[in-house]
PDB file of C-alpha atoms in Angstrom:
ATOM      1  CA  UNK A   1     115.527 -61.024  -0.962  1.00 78.00           C
ATOM      2  CA  UNK A   2     114.989 -61.015   2.795  1.00 89.00           C
ATOM      3  CA  UNK A   3     114.236 -58.021   5.002  1.00 91.00           C
ATOM      4  CA  UNK A   4     117.587 -58.514   6.718  1.00 92.00           C
ATOM      5  CA  UNK A   5     119.609 -58.504   3.493  1.00 92.00           C
ATOM      6  CA  UNK A   6     117.633 -55.553   2.099  1.00 93.00           C
ATOM      7  CA  UNK A   7     118.300 -53.657   5.334  1.00 94.00           C
ATOM      8  CA  UNK A   8     122.009 -54.389   5.033  1.00 94.00           C
ATOM      9  CA  UNK A   9     122.017 -53.104   1.470  1.00 94.00           C
ATOM     10  CA  UNK A  10     120.321 -49.870   2.575  1.00 94.00           C
ATOM     11  CA  UNK A  11     122.970 -49.312   5.266  1.00 94.00           C
ATOM     12  CA  UNK A  12     125.722 -50.011   2.724  1.00 92.00           C
ATOM     13  CA  UNK A  13     124.110 -47.726   0.146  1.00 91.00           C
ATOM     14  CA  UNK A  14     124.040 -44.800   2.586  1.00 92.00           C
ATOM     15  CA  UNK A  15     127.664 -45.387   3.518  1.00 91.00           C
ATOM     16  CA  UNK A  16     128.794 -45.602  -0.111  1.00 88.00           C
ATOM     17  CA  UNK A  17     126.594 -42.895  -1.652  1.00 87.00           C
ATOM     18  CA  UNK A  18     126.416 -40.321   1.132  1.00 90.00           C
ATOM     19  CA  UNK A  19     129.160 -41.227   3.608  1.00 91.00           C
ATOM     20  CA  UNK A  20     126.509 -41.541   6.337  1.00 93.00           C
ATOM     21  CA  UNK A  21     126.492 -44.301   8.945  1.00 95.00           C
ATOM     22  CA  UNK A  22     122.945 -45.574   9.438  1.00 94.00           C
ATOM     23  CA  UNK A  23     121.886 -47.759  12.374  1.00 95.00           C
ATOM     24  CA  UNK A  24     121.322 -51.187  10.822  1.00 95.00           C
ATOM     25  CA  UNK A  25     119.001 -52.340  13.604  1.00 96.00           C
ATOM     26  CA  UNK A  26     116.778 -49.283  13.135  1.00 96.00           C
ATOM     27  CA  UNK A  27     116.585 -49.964   9.392  1.00 96.00           C
ATOM     28  CA  UNK A  28     115.702 -53.639  10.017  1.00 97.00           C
ATOM     29  CA  UNK A  29     112.951 -52.621  12.461  1.00 97.00           C
ATOM     30  CA  UNK A  30     111.431 -50.145   9.988  1.00 96.00           C
ATOM     31  CA  UNK A  31     111.596 -52.652   7.142  1.00 95.00           C
ATOM     32  CA  UNK A  32     110.159 -55.441   9.287  1.00 95.00           C
ATOM     33  CA  UNK A  33     107.270 -53.260  10.469  1.00 96.00           C
ATOM     34  CA  UNK A  34     106.328 -52.304   6.923  1.00 96.00           C
ATOM     35  CA  UNK A  35     106.727 -55.771   5.400  1.00 95.00           C
ATOM     36  CA  UNK A  36     105.494 -57.995   8.230  1.00 95.00           C
ATOM     37  CA  UNK A  37     102.983 -55.817  10.097  1.00 95.00           C
ATOM     38  CA  UNK A  38     101.549 -53.776   7.221  1.00 95.00           C
ATOM     39  CA  UNK A  39     102.114 -56.254   4.351  1.00 93.00           C
ATOM     40  CA  UNK A  40     103.875 -53.621   2.221  1.00 93.00           C
ATOM     41  CA  UNK A  41     105.760 -55.200  -0.710  1.00 92.00           C
ATOM     42  CA  UNK A  42     109.469 -55.353   0.097  1.00 93.00           C
ATOM     43  CA  UNK A  43     110.574 -53.048  -2.753  1.00 91.00           C
ATOM     44  CA  UNK A  44     108.016 -50.413  -1.723  1.00 93.00           C
ATOM     45  CA  UNK A  45     109.081 -50.745   1.928  1.00 94.00           C
ATOM     46  CA  UNK A  46     112.694 -50.278   0.858  1.00 94.00           C
ATOM     47  CA  UNK A  47     111.793 -47.155  -1.092  1.00 93.00           C
ATOM     48  CA  UNK A  48     109.851 -45.768   1.887  1.00 96.00           C
ATOM     49  CA  UNK A  49     112.672 -46.422   4.358  1.00 96.00           C
ATOM     50  CA  UNK A  50     115.319 -44.933   2.050  1.00 95.00           C
ATOM     51  CA  UNK A  51     113.224 -41.805   1.402  1.00 94.00           C
ATOM     52  CA  UNK A  52     112.610 -41.393   5.140  1.00 96.00           C
ATOM     53  CA  UNK A  53     116.327 -41.670   5.867  1.00 96.00           C
ATOM     54  CA  UNK A  54     117.146 -39.183   3.111  1.00 95.00           C
ATOM     55  CA  UNK A  55     114.775 -36.680   4.737  1.00 95.00           C
ATOM     56  CA  UNK A  56     116.028 -37.465   8.241  1.00 95.00           C
ATOM     57  CA  UNK A  57     119.664 -36.865   7.262  1.00 94.00           C
ATOM     58  CA  UNK A  58     118.887 -33.945   4.912  1.00 94.00           C
ATOM     59  CA  UNK A  59     120.414 -35.699   1.901  1.00 92.00           C
ATOM     60  CA  UNK A  60     119.454 -34.563  -1.597  1.00 90.00           C
ATOM     61  CA  UNK A  61     117.705 -37.447  -3.349  1.00 87.00           C
ATOM     62  CA  UNK A  62     119.110 -36.639  -6.804  1.00 82.00           C
ATOM     63  CA  UNK A  63     122.677 -36.452  -5.489  1.00 81.00           C
ATOM     64  CA  UNK A  64     122.220 -39.676  -3.523  1.00 82.00           C
ATOM     65  CA  UNK A  65     121.015 -41.653  -6.525  1.00 78.00           C
ATOM     66  CA  UNK A  66     123.466 -39.994  -8.926  1.00 73.00           C
ATOM     67  CA  UNK A  67     126.273 -41.813  -7.118  1.00 59.00           C
ATOM     68  CA  UNK A  68     124.340 -45.086  -7.311  1.00 53.00           C
ATOM     69  CA  UNK A  69     123.999 -47.488 -10.211  1.00 56.00           C
ATOM     70  CA  UNK A  70     120.781 -45.727 -11.233  1.00 53.00           C
ATOM     71  CA  UNK A  71     118.192 -47.735  -9.324  1.00 57.00           C
ATOM     72  CA  UNK A  72     116.307 -50.647 -10.745  1.00 64.00           C
ATOM     73  CA  UNK A  73     117.500 -52.607 -13.738  1.00 70.00           C
ATOM     74  CA  UNK A  74     116.233 -51.210 -17.024  1.00 82.00           C
ATOM     75  CA  UNK A  75     113.687 -53.591 -18.562  1.00 88.00           C
ATOM     76  CA  UNK A  76     111.654 -53.634 -21.746  1.00 92.00           C
ATOM     77  CA  UNK A  77     107.872 -53.413 -21.747  1.00 92.00           C
ATOM     78  CA  UNK A  78     107.596 -56.913 -23.214  1.00 92.00           C
ATOM     79  CA  UNK A  79     109.515 -58.306 -20.221  1.00 90.00           C
ATOM     80  CA  UNK A  80     107.107 -56.966 -17.587  1.00 88.00           C
ATOM     81  CA  UNK A  81     105.600 -60.052 -15.991  1.00 86.00           C
ATOM     82  CA  UNK A  82     104.246 -58.923 -12.610  1.00 83.00           C
ATOM     83  CA  UNK A  83     101.717 -56.247 -11.636  1.00 80.00           C
ATOM     84  CA  UNK A  84     102.562 -53.712  -8.910  1.00 76.00           C
ATOM     85  CA  UNK A  85     106.285 -54.013  -9.663  1.00 76.00           C
ATOM     86  CA  UNK A  86     108.811 -51.143  -9.358  1.00 76.00           C
ATOM     87  CA  UNK A  87     110.875 -51.082 -12.539  1.00 81.00           C
ATOM     88  CA  UNK A  88     112.723 -48.647 -14.765  1.00 84.00           C
ATOM     89  CA  UNK A  89     111.686 -48.447 -18.406  1.00 89.00           C
ATOM     90  CA  UNK A  90     112.501 -46.140 -21.307  1.00 91.00           C
ATOM     91  CA  UNK A  91     109.352 -45.636 -23.351  1.00 94.00           C
ATOM     92  CA  UNK A  92     107.436 -43.201 -25.484  1.00 95.00           C
ATOM     93  CA  UNK A  93     103.951 -42.132 -24.479  1.00 95.00           C
ATOM     94  CA  UNK A  94     101.632 -43.651 -27.050  1.00 95.00           C
ATOM     95  CA  UNK A  95      98.273 -42.365 -25.820  1.00 95.00           C
ATOM     96  CA  UNK A  96      96.826 -40.438 -22.852  1.00 95.00           C
ATOM     97  CA  UNK A  97      93.237 -40.209 -21.693  1.00 94.00           C
ATOM     98  CA  UNK A  98      91.317 -38.595 -18.875  1.00 92.00           C
ATOM     99  CA  UNK A  99      91.435 -40.538 -15.577  1.00 91.00           C
ATOM    100  CA  UNK A 100      88.100 -41.727 -14.206  1.00 91.00           C
ATOM    101  CA  UNK A 101      89.138 -41.070 -10.613  1.00 90.00           C
ATOM    102  CA  UNK A 102      90.498 -38.018  -8.807  1.00 89.00           C
ATOM    103  CA  UNK A 103      93.130 -40.239  -7.194  1.00 91.00           C
ATOM    104  CA  UNK A 104      94.797 -40.715 -10.598  1.00 88.00           C
ATOM    105  CA  UNK A 105      96.855 -37.999 -12.248  1.00 91.00           C
ATOM    106  CA  UNK A 106      97.364 -39.699 -15.617  1.00 94.00           C
ATOM    107  CA  UNK A 107      96.260 -42.798 -17.491  1.00 94.00           C
ATOM    108  CA  UNK A 108      97.642 -43.911 -20.796  1.00 94.00           C
ATOM    109  CA  UNK A 109      99.655 -46.273 -22.915  1.00 96.00           C
ATOM    110  CA  UNK A 110     103.442 -46.340 -23.157  1.00 95.00           C
ATOM    111  CA  UNK A 111     105.470 -48.356 -25.634  1.00 95.00           C
ATOM    112  CA  UNK A 112     108.936 -49.423 -26.650  1.00 95.00           C
ATOM    113  CA  UNK A 113     110.137 -51.735 -29.414  1.00 96.00           C
ATOM    114  CA  UNK A 114     109.113 -54.813 -27.379  1.00 96.00           C
ATOM    115  CA  UNK A 115     105.492 -53.923 -26.666  1.00 94.00           C
ATOM    116  CA  UNK A 116     102.921 -51.586 -25.182  1.00 96.00           C
ATOM    117  CA  UNK A 117     101.346 -51.352 -21.717  1.00 93.00           C
ATOM    118  CA  UNK A 118      98.863 -49.258 -19.774  1.00 91.00           C
ATOM    119  CA  UNK A 119     100.105 -47.025 -16.978  1.00 88.00           C
ATOM    120  CA  UNK A 120      98.367 -45.151 -14.173  1.00 88.00           C
ATOM    121  CA  UNK A 121      99.996 -42.447 -12.086  1.00 86.00           C
TER     122      UNK A 121
END
């Protein structure tokens, strides 16, 4: 998806979910800066811009997303094919262990019926 189409979707999402008119050009500029200038992955840039706009317009995040389709498409662990990807999964925690860095809160394994994968948070 392009920065321009993602920006349009953000504007539409705010109109539909919160009844707030967002300046499309401002959204495109923020997205472009993050993606082009700082090399932030587009999905992460989108998340950053949306969260900033939620704060700016004092919109409750839970209420905003409750009127949405729920976010990312639900996938199974066995279908994960890219690192550093924002996805939604329903899993059970299989194992936890102590992180080896202070920058990590948790490290462990999660699993569903399709497989098991390591997570770091």
